[in-house]
Amino acid sequence: MDKPIEISNIRIEQDKDKSRRAYIADFKEPIHYGVHGGVKDFYQVSPEVEQPSTLDHIVAAAGG
């Protein structure tokens, strides 16, 4: 293989409540990440909106 078939181009913005937005390459809308359940309790935060964590997305991707 002479050339990579994909290069990730991602920008991440983080808020104080552990929520994050990932802007991925050519997609207009960001992917939202945050905390919920035990992760929320661990970090002792109360986000306005609970979101899936990055771990949730990794597990979903590996299972799919």
PDB file of N, CA and C in Angstrom:
ATOM      1  N   MET A   1       0.857  -1.165   0.000  1.00  0.00           N
ATOM      2  CA  MET A   1       0.000   0.000   0.000  1.00  0.00           C
ATOM      3  C   MET A   1       0.908   1.234   0.000  1.00  0.00           C
ATOM      4  N   ASP A   2       0.811   2.034  -1.042  1.00  0.00           N
ATOM      5  CA  ASP A   2       1.652   3.223  -1.171  1.00  0.00           C
ATOM      6  C   ASP A   2       1.106   4.431  -0.431  1.00  0.00           C
ATOM      7  N   LYS A   3      -0.220   4.565  -0.411  1.00  0.00           N
ATOM      8  CA  LYS A   3      -0.842   5.744   0.186  1.00  0.00           C
ATOM      9  C   LYS A   3      -1.899   5.326   1.199  1.00  0.00           C
ATOM     10  N   PRO A   4      -2.060   6.121   2.270  1.00  0.00           N
ATOM     11  CA  PRO A   4      -3.159   5.813   3.203  1.00  0.00           C
ATOM     12  C   PRO A   4      -4.500   6.017   2.506  1.00  0.00           C
ATOM     13  N   ILE A   5      -5.479   5.195   2.872  1.00  0.00           N
ATOM     14  CA  ILE A   5      -6.791   5.334   2.250  1.00  0.00           C
ATOM     15  C   ILE A   5      -7.669   6.345   2.983  1.00  0.00           C
ATOM     16  N   GLU A   6      -7.300   6.680   4.224  1.00  0.00           N
ATOM     17  CA  GLU A   6      -8.099   7.645   4.989  1.00  0.00           C
ATOM     18  C   GLU A   6      -7.203   8.340   6.003  1.00  0.00           C
ATOM     19  N   ILE A   7      -7.360   9.628   6.105  1.00  0.00           N
ATOM     20  CA  ILE A   7      -6.693  10.441   7.118  1.00  0.00           C
ATOM     21  C   ILE A   7      -7.805  11.109   7.918  1.00  0.00           C
ATOM     22  N   SER A   8      -7.801  10.945   9.226  1.00  0.00           N
ATOM     23  CA  SER A   8      -8.835  11.574  10.066  1.00  0.00           C
ATOM     24  C   SER A   8      -8.532  13.050  10.232  1.00  0.00           C
ATOM     25  N   ASN A   9      -9.547  13.851  10.012  1.00  0.00           N
ATOM     26  CA  ASN A   9      -9.440  15.297  10.184  1.00  0.00           C
ATOM     27  C   ASN A   9     -10.553  15.695  11.147  1.00  0.00           C
ATOM     28  N   ILE A  10     -10.210  15.785  12.438  1.00  0.00           N
ATOM     29  CA  ILE A  10     -11.214  15.998  13.481  1.00  0.00           C
ATOM     30  C   ILE A  10     -10.785  17.137  14.392  1.00  0.00           C
ATOM     31  N   ARG A  11     -11.741  17.993  14.716  1.00  0.00           N
ATOM     32  CA  ARG A  11     -11.520  19.068  15.688  1.00  0.00           C
ATOM     33  C   ARG A  11     -12.501  18.852  16.831  1.00  0.00           C
ATOM     34  N   ILE A  12     -12.012  18.960  18.085  1.00  0.00           N
ATOM     35  CA  ILE A  12     -12.866  18.713  19.253  1.00  0.00           C
ATOM     36  C   ILE A  12     -12.946  19.974  20.099  1.00  0.00           C
ATOM     37  N   GLU A  13     -14.158  20.319  20.510  1.00  0.00           N
ATOM     38  CA  GLU A  13     -14.388  21.426  21.430  1.00  0.00           C
ATOM     39  C   GLU A  13     -14.977  20.850  22.708  1.00  0.00           C
ATOM     40  N   GLN A  14     -14.497  21.330  23.861  1.00  0.00           N
ATOM     41  CA  GLN A  14     -14.966  20.799  25.145  1.00  0.00           C
ATOM     42  C   GLN A  14     -15.546  21.915  25.995  1.00  0.00           C
ATOM     43  N   ASP A  15     -16.643  21.589  26.698  1.00  0.00           N
ATOM     44  CA  ASP A  15     -17.278  22.519  27.628  1.00  0.00           C
ATOM     45  C   ASP A  15     -16.898  22.150  29.057  1.00  0.00           C
ATOM     46  N   LYS A  16     -17.278  22.983  30.004  1.00  0.00           N
ATOM     47  CA  LYS A  16     -16.944  22.752  31.412  1.00  0.00           C
ATOM     48  C   LYS A  16     -17.637  21.526  31.995  1.00  0.00           C
ATOM     49  N   ASP A  17     -18.791  21.162  31.459  1.00  0.00           N
ATOM     50  CA  ASP A  17     -19.557  20.040  32.029  1.00  0.00           C
ATOM     51  C   ASP A  17     -19.200  18.686  31.419  1.00  0.00           C
ATOM     52  N   LYS A  18     -18.037  18.583  30.806  1.00  0.00           N
ATOM     53  CA  LYS A  18     -17.527  17.351  30.190  1.00  0.00           C
ATOM     54  C   LYS A  18     -18.192  17.021  28.854  1.00  0.00           C
ATOM     55  N   SER A  19     -19.034  17.902  28.333  1.00  0.00           N
ATOM     56  CA  SER A  19     -19.600  17.633  27.016  1.00  0.00           C
ATOM     57  C   SER A  19     -18.604  18.098  25.953  1.00  0.00           C
ATOM     58  N   ARG A  20     -18.605  17.394  24.817  1.00  0.00           N
ATOM     59  CA  ARG A  20     -17.692  17.691  23.741  1.00  0.00           C
ATOM     60  C   ARG A  20     -18.405  17.583  22.408  1.00  0.00           C
ATOM     61  N   ARG A  21     -17.891  18.308  21.446  1.00  0.00           N
ATOM     62  CA  ARG A  21     -18.383  18.228  20.080  1.00  0.00           C
ATOM     63  C   ARG A  21     -17.202  17.881  19.186  1.00  0.00           C
ATOM     64  N   ALA A  22     -17.371  16.851  18.377  1.00  0.00           N
ATOM     65  CA  ALA A  22     -16.337  16.452  17.434  1.00  0.00           C
ATOM     66  C   ALA A  22     -16.785  16.851  16.033  1.00  0.00           C
ATOM     67  N   TYR A  23     -16.011  17.712  15.426  1.00  0.00           N
ATOM     68  CA  TYR A  23     -16.269  18.121  14.047  1.00  0.00           C
ATOM     69  C   TYR A  23     -15.389  17.256  13.159  1.00  0.00           C
ATOM     70  N   ILE A  24     -16.041  16.440  12.335  1.00  0.00           N
ATOM     71  CA  ILE A  24     -15.331  15.435  11.554  1.00  0.00           C
ATOM     72  C   ILE A  24     -15.351  15.801  10.076  1.00  0.00           C
ATOM     73  N   ALA A  25     -14.168  15.995   9.529  1.00  0.00           N
ATOM     74  CA  ALA A  25     -13.922  16.228   8.100  1.00  0.00           C
ATOM     75  C   ALA A  25     -15.024  17.015   7.403  1.00  0.00           C
ATOM     76  N   ASP A  26     -15.726  16.382   6.490  1.00  0.00           N
ATOM     77  CA  ASP A  26     -16.692  17.073   5.634  1.00  0.00           C
ATOM     78  C   ASP A  26     -18.126  17.074   6.153  1.00  0.00           C
ATOM     79  N   PHE A  27     -18.346  16.597   7.380  1.00  0.00           N
ATOM     80  CA  PHE A  27     -19.692  16.588   7.942  1.00  0.00           C
ATOM     81  C   PHE A  27     -20.000  17.964   8.523  1.00  0.00           C
ATOM     82  N   LYS A  28     -21.165  18.508   8.209  1.00  0.00           N
ATOM     83  CA  LYS A  28     -21.533  19.848   8.680  1.00  0.00           C
ATOM     84  C   LYS A  28     -21.860  19.878  10.164  1.00  0.00           C
ATOM     85  N   GLU A  29     -22.546  18.854  10.649  1.00  0.00           N
ATOM     86  CA  GLU A  29     -22.979  18.821  12.042  1.00  0.00           C
ATOM     87  C   GLU A  29     -21.979  18.046  12.900  1.00  0.00           C
ATOM     88  N   PRO A  30     -21.728  18.520  14.118  1.00  0.00           N
ATOM     89  CA  PRO A  30     -20.797  17.802  14.991  1.00  0.00           C
ATOM     90  C   PRO A  30     -21.436  16.560  15.602  1.00  0.00           C
ATOM     91  N   ILE A  31     -20.586  15.676  16.078  1.00  0.00           N
ATOM     92  CA  ILE A  31     -21.011  14.525  16.873  1.00  0.00           C
ATOM     93  C   ILE A  31     -20.904  14.961  18.327  1.00  0.00           C
ATOM     94  N   HIS A  32     -21.954  14.736  19.102  1.00  0.00           N
ATOM     95  CA  HIS A  32     -21.969  15.176  20.495  1.00  0.00           C
ATOM     96  C   HIS A  32     -21.592  14.022  21.419  1.00  0.00           C
ATOM     97  N   TYR A  33     -20.688  14.327  22.347  1.00  0.00           N
ATOM     98  CA  TYR A  33     -20.279  13.381  23.378  1.00  0.00           C
ATOM     99  C   TYR A  33     -20.483  14.048  24.731  1.00  0.00           C
ATOM    100  N   GLY A  34     -20.684  13.251  25.743  1.00  0.00           N
ATOM    101  CA  GLY A  34     -20.854  13.817  27.070  1.00  0.00           C
ATOM    102  C   GLY A  34     -20.728  12.752  28.131  1.00  0.00           C
ATOM    103  N   VAL A  35     -21.531  12.897  29.152  1.00  0.00           N
ATOM    104  CA  VAL A  35     -21.524  11.940  30.250  1.00  0.00           C
ATOM    105  C   VAL A  35     -22.957  11.597  30.635  1.00  0.00           C
ATOM    106  N   HIS A  36     -23.105  10.431  31.246  1.00  0.00           N
ATOM    107  CA  HIS A  36     -24.392   9.981  31.764  1.00  0.00           C
ATOM    108  C   HIS A  36     -24.121   8.891  32.775  1.00  0.00           C
ATOM    109  N   GLY A  37     -25.106   8.522  33.540  1.00  0.00           N
ATOM    110  CA  GLY A  37     -25.007   7.392  34.472  1.00  0.00           C
ATOM    111  C   GLY A  37     -23.803   7.450  35.387  1.00  0.00           C
ATOM    112  N   GLY A  38     -23.078   6.339  35.452  1.00  0.00           N
ATOM    113  CA  GLY A  38     -21.941   6.210  36.347  1.00  0.00           C
ATOM    114  C   GLY A  38     -20.806   7.165  36.020  1.00  0.00           C
ATOM    115  N   VAL A  39     -20.633   7.486  34.749  1.00  0.00           N
ATOM    116  CA  VAL A  39     -19.572   8.425  34.348  1.00  0.00           C
ATOM    117  C   VAL A  39     -19.888   9.816  34.904  1.00  0.00           C
ATOM    118  N   LYS A  40     -21.149  10.197  34.812  1.00  0.00           N
ATOM    119  CA  LYS A  40     -21.586  11.484  35.366  1.00  0.00           C
ATOM    120  C   LYS A  40     -21.339  11.526  36.868  1.00  0.00           C
ATOM    121  N   ASP A  41     -21.664  10.442  37.544  1.00  0.00           N
ATOM    122  CA  ASP A  41     -21.447  10.361  38.989  1.00  0.00           C
ATOM    123  C   ASP A  41     -19.957  10.414  39.325  1.00  0.00           C
ATOM    124  N   PHE A  42     -19.135   9.714  38.547  1.00  0.00           N
ATOM    125  CA  PHE A  42     -17.701   9.678  38.790  1.00  0.00           C
ATOM    126  C   PHE A  42     -17.096  11.079  38.715  1.00  0.00           C
ATOM    127  N   TYR A  43     -17.473  11.829  37.669  1.00  0.00           N
ATOM    128  CA  TYR A  43     -16.935  13.179  37.492  1.00  0.00           C
ATOM    129  C   TYR A  43     -17.664  14.222  38.338  1.00  0.00           C
ATOM    130  N   GLN A  44     -18.730  13.807  38.998  1.00  0.00           N
ATOM    131  CA  GLN A  44     -19.531  14.699  39.849  1.00  0.00           C
ATOM    132  C   GLN A  44     -19.969  15.951  39.092  1.00  0.00           C
ATOM    133  N   VAL A  45     -20.557  15.720  37.926  1.00  0.00           N
ATOM    134  CA  VAL A  45     -21.091  16.811  37.115  1.00  0.00           C
ATOM    135  C   VAL A  45     -22.559  16.554  36.854  1.00  0.00           C
ATOM    136  N   SER A  46     -23.269  17.621  36.597  1.00  0.00           N
ATOM    137  CA  SER A  46     -24.691  17.534  36.254  1.00  0.00           C
ATOM    138  C   SER A  46     -24.913  18.289  34.955  1.00  0.00           C
ATOM    139  N   PRO A  47     -24.665  17.633  33.822  1.00  0.00           N
ATOM    140  CA  PRO A  47     -24.827  18.321  32.543  1.00  0.00           C
ATOM    141  C   PRO A  47     -26.295  18.666  32.292  1.00  0.00           C
ATOM    142  N   GLU A  48     -26.512  19.736  31.545  1.00  0.00           N
ATOM    143  CA  GLU A  48     -27.884  20.103  31.172  1.00  0.00           C
ATOM    144  C   GLU A  48     -28.532  18.987  30.365  1.00  0.00           C
ATOM    145  N   VAL A  49     -27.755  18.380  29.474  1.00  0.00           N
ATOM    146  CA  VAL A  49     -28.239  17.281  28.638  1.00  0.00           C
ATOM    147  C   VAL A  49     -27.249  16.128  28.766  1.00  0.00           C
ATOM    148  N   GLU A  50     -27.742  14.950  29.107  1.00  0.00           N
ATOM    149  CA  GLU A  50     -26.872  13.781  29.154  1.00  0.00           C
ATOM    150  C   GLU A  50     -26.651  13.287  27.727  1.00  0.00           C
ATOM    151  N   GLN A  51     -25.397  12.950  27.423  1.00  0.00           N
ATOM    152  CA  GLN A  51     -25.023  12.487  26.092  1.00  0.00           C
ATOM    153  C   GLN A  51     -24.253  11.177  26.224  1.00  0.00           C
ATOM    154  N   PRO A  52     -24.190  10.383  25.154  1.00  0.00           N
ATOM    155  CA  PRO A  52     -23.346   9.193  25.178  1.00  0.00           C
ATOM    156  C   PRO A  52     -21.888   9.603  25.385  1.00  0.00           C
ATOM    157  N   SER A  53     -21.143   8.765  26.079  1.00  0.00           N
ATOM    158  CA  SER A  53     -19.721   9.047  26.280  1.00  0.00           C
ATOM    159  C   SER A  53     -18.927   8.538  25.079  1.00  0.00           C
ATOM    160  N   THR A  54     -17.675   8.930  25.002  1.00  0.00           N
ATOM    161  CA  THR A  54     -16.827   8.426  23.927  1.00  0.00           C
ATOM    162  C   THR A  54     -16.706   6.902  24.024  1.00  0.00           C
ATOM    163  N   LEU A  55     -16.687   6.373  25.248  1.00  0.00           N
ATOM    164  CA  LEU A  55     -16.617   4.925  25.420  1.00  0.00           C
ATOM    165  C   LEU A  55     -17.844   4.235  24.818  1.00  0.00           C
ATOM    166  N   ASP A  56     -19.014   4.843  24.967  1.00  0.00           N
ATOM    167  CA  ASP A  56     -20.227   4.280  24.365  1.00  0.00           C
ATOM    168  C   ASP A  56     -20.069   4.146  22.846  1.00  0.00           C
ATOM    169  N   HIS A  57     -19.491   5.159  22.230  1.00  0.00           N
ATOM    170  CA  HIS A  57     -19.314   5.126  20.776  1.00  0.00           C
ATOM    171  C   HIS A  57     -18.272   4.098  20.359  1.00  0.00           C
ATOM    172  N   ILE A  58     -17.203   3.950  21.145  1.00  0.00           N
ATOM    173  CA  ILE A  58     -16.188   2.949  20.829  1.00  0.00           C
ATOM    174  C   ILE A  58     -16.773   1.549  20.915  1.00  0.00           C
ATOM    175  N   VAL A  59     -17.529   1.263  21.961  1.00  0.00           N
ATOM    176  CA  VAL A  59     -18.145  -0.057  22.126  1.00  0.00           C
ATOM    177  C   VAL A  59     -19.139  -0.315  20.994  1.00  0.00           C
ATOM    178  N   ALA A  60     -19.938   0.693  20.642  1.00  0.00           N
ATOM    179  CA  ALA A  60     -20.907   0.519  19.563  1.00  0.00           C
ATOM    180  C   ALA A  60     -20.197   0.253  18.233  1.00  0.00           C
ATOM    181  N   ALA A  61     -19.111   0.940  17.982  1.00  0.00           N
ATOM    182  CA  ALA A  61     -18.373   0.743  16.728  1.00  0.00           C
ATOM    183  C   ALA A  61     -17.748  -0.646  16.679  1.00  0.00           C
ATOM    184  N   ALA A  62     -17.192  -1.093  17.790  1.00  0.00           N
ATOM    185  CA  ALA A  62     -16.566  -2.423  17.822  1.00  0.00           C
ATOM    186  C   ALA A  62     -17.604  -3.527  17.695  1.00  0.00           C
ATOM    187  N   GLY A  63     -18.801  -3.291  18.219  1.00  0.00           N
ATOM    188  CA  GLY A  63     -19.845  -4.310  18.161  1.00  0.00           C
ATOM    189  C   GLY A  63     -20.541  -4.349  16.820  1.00  0.00           C
ATOM    190  N   GLY A  64     -20.418  -3.291  16.044  1.00  0.00           N
ATOM    191  CA  GLY A  64     -21.154  -3.208  14.791  1.00  0.00           C
ATOM    192  C   GLY A  64     -20.339  -3.638  13.640  1.00  0.00           C
TER     193      GLY A  64
END
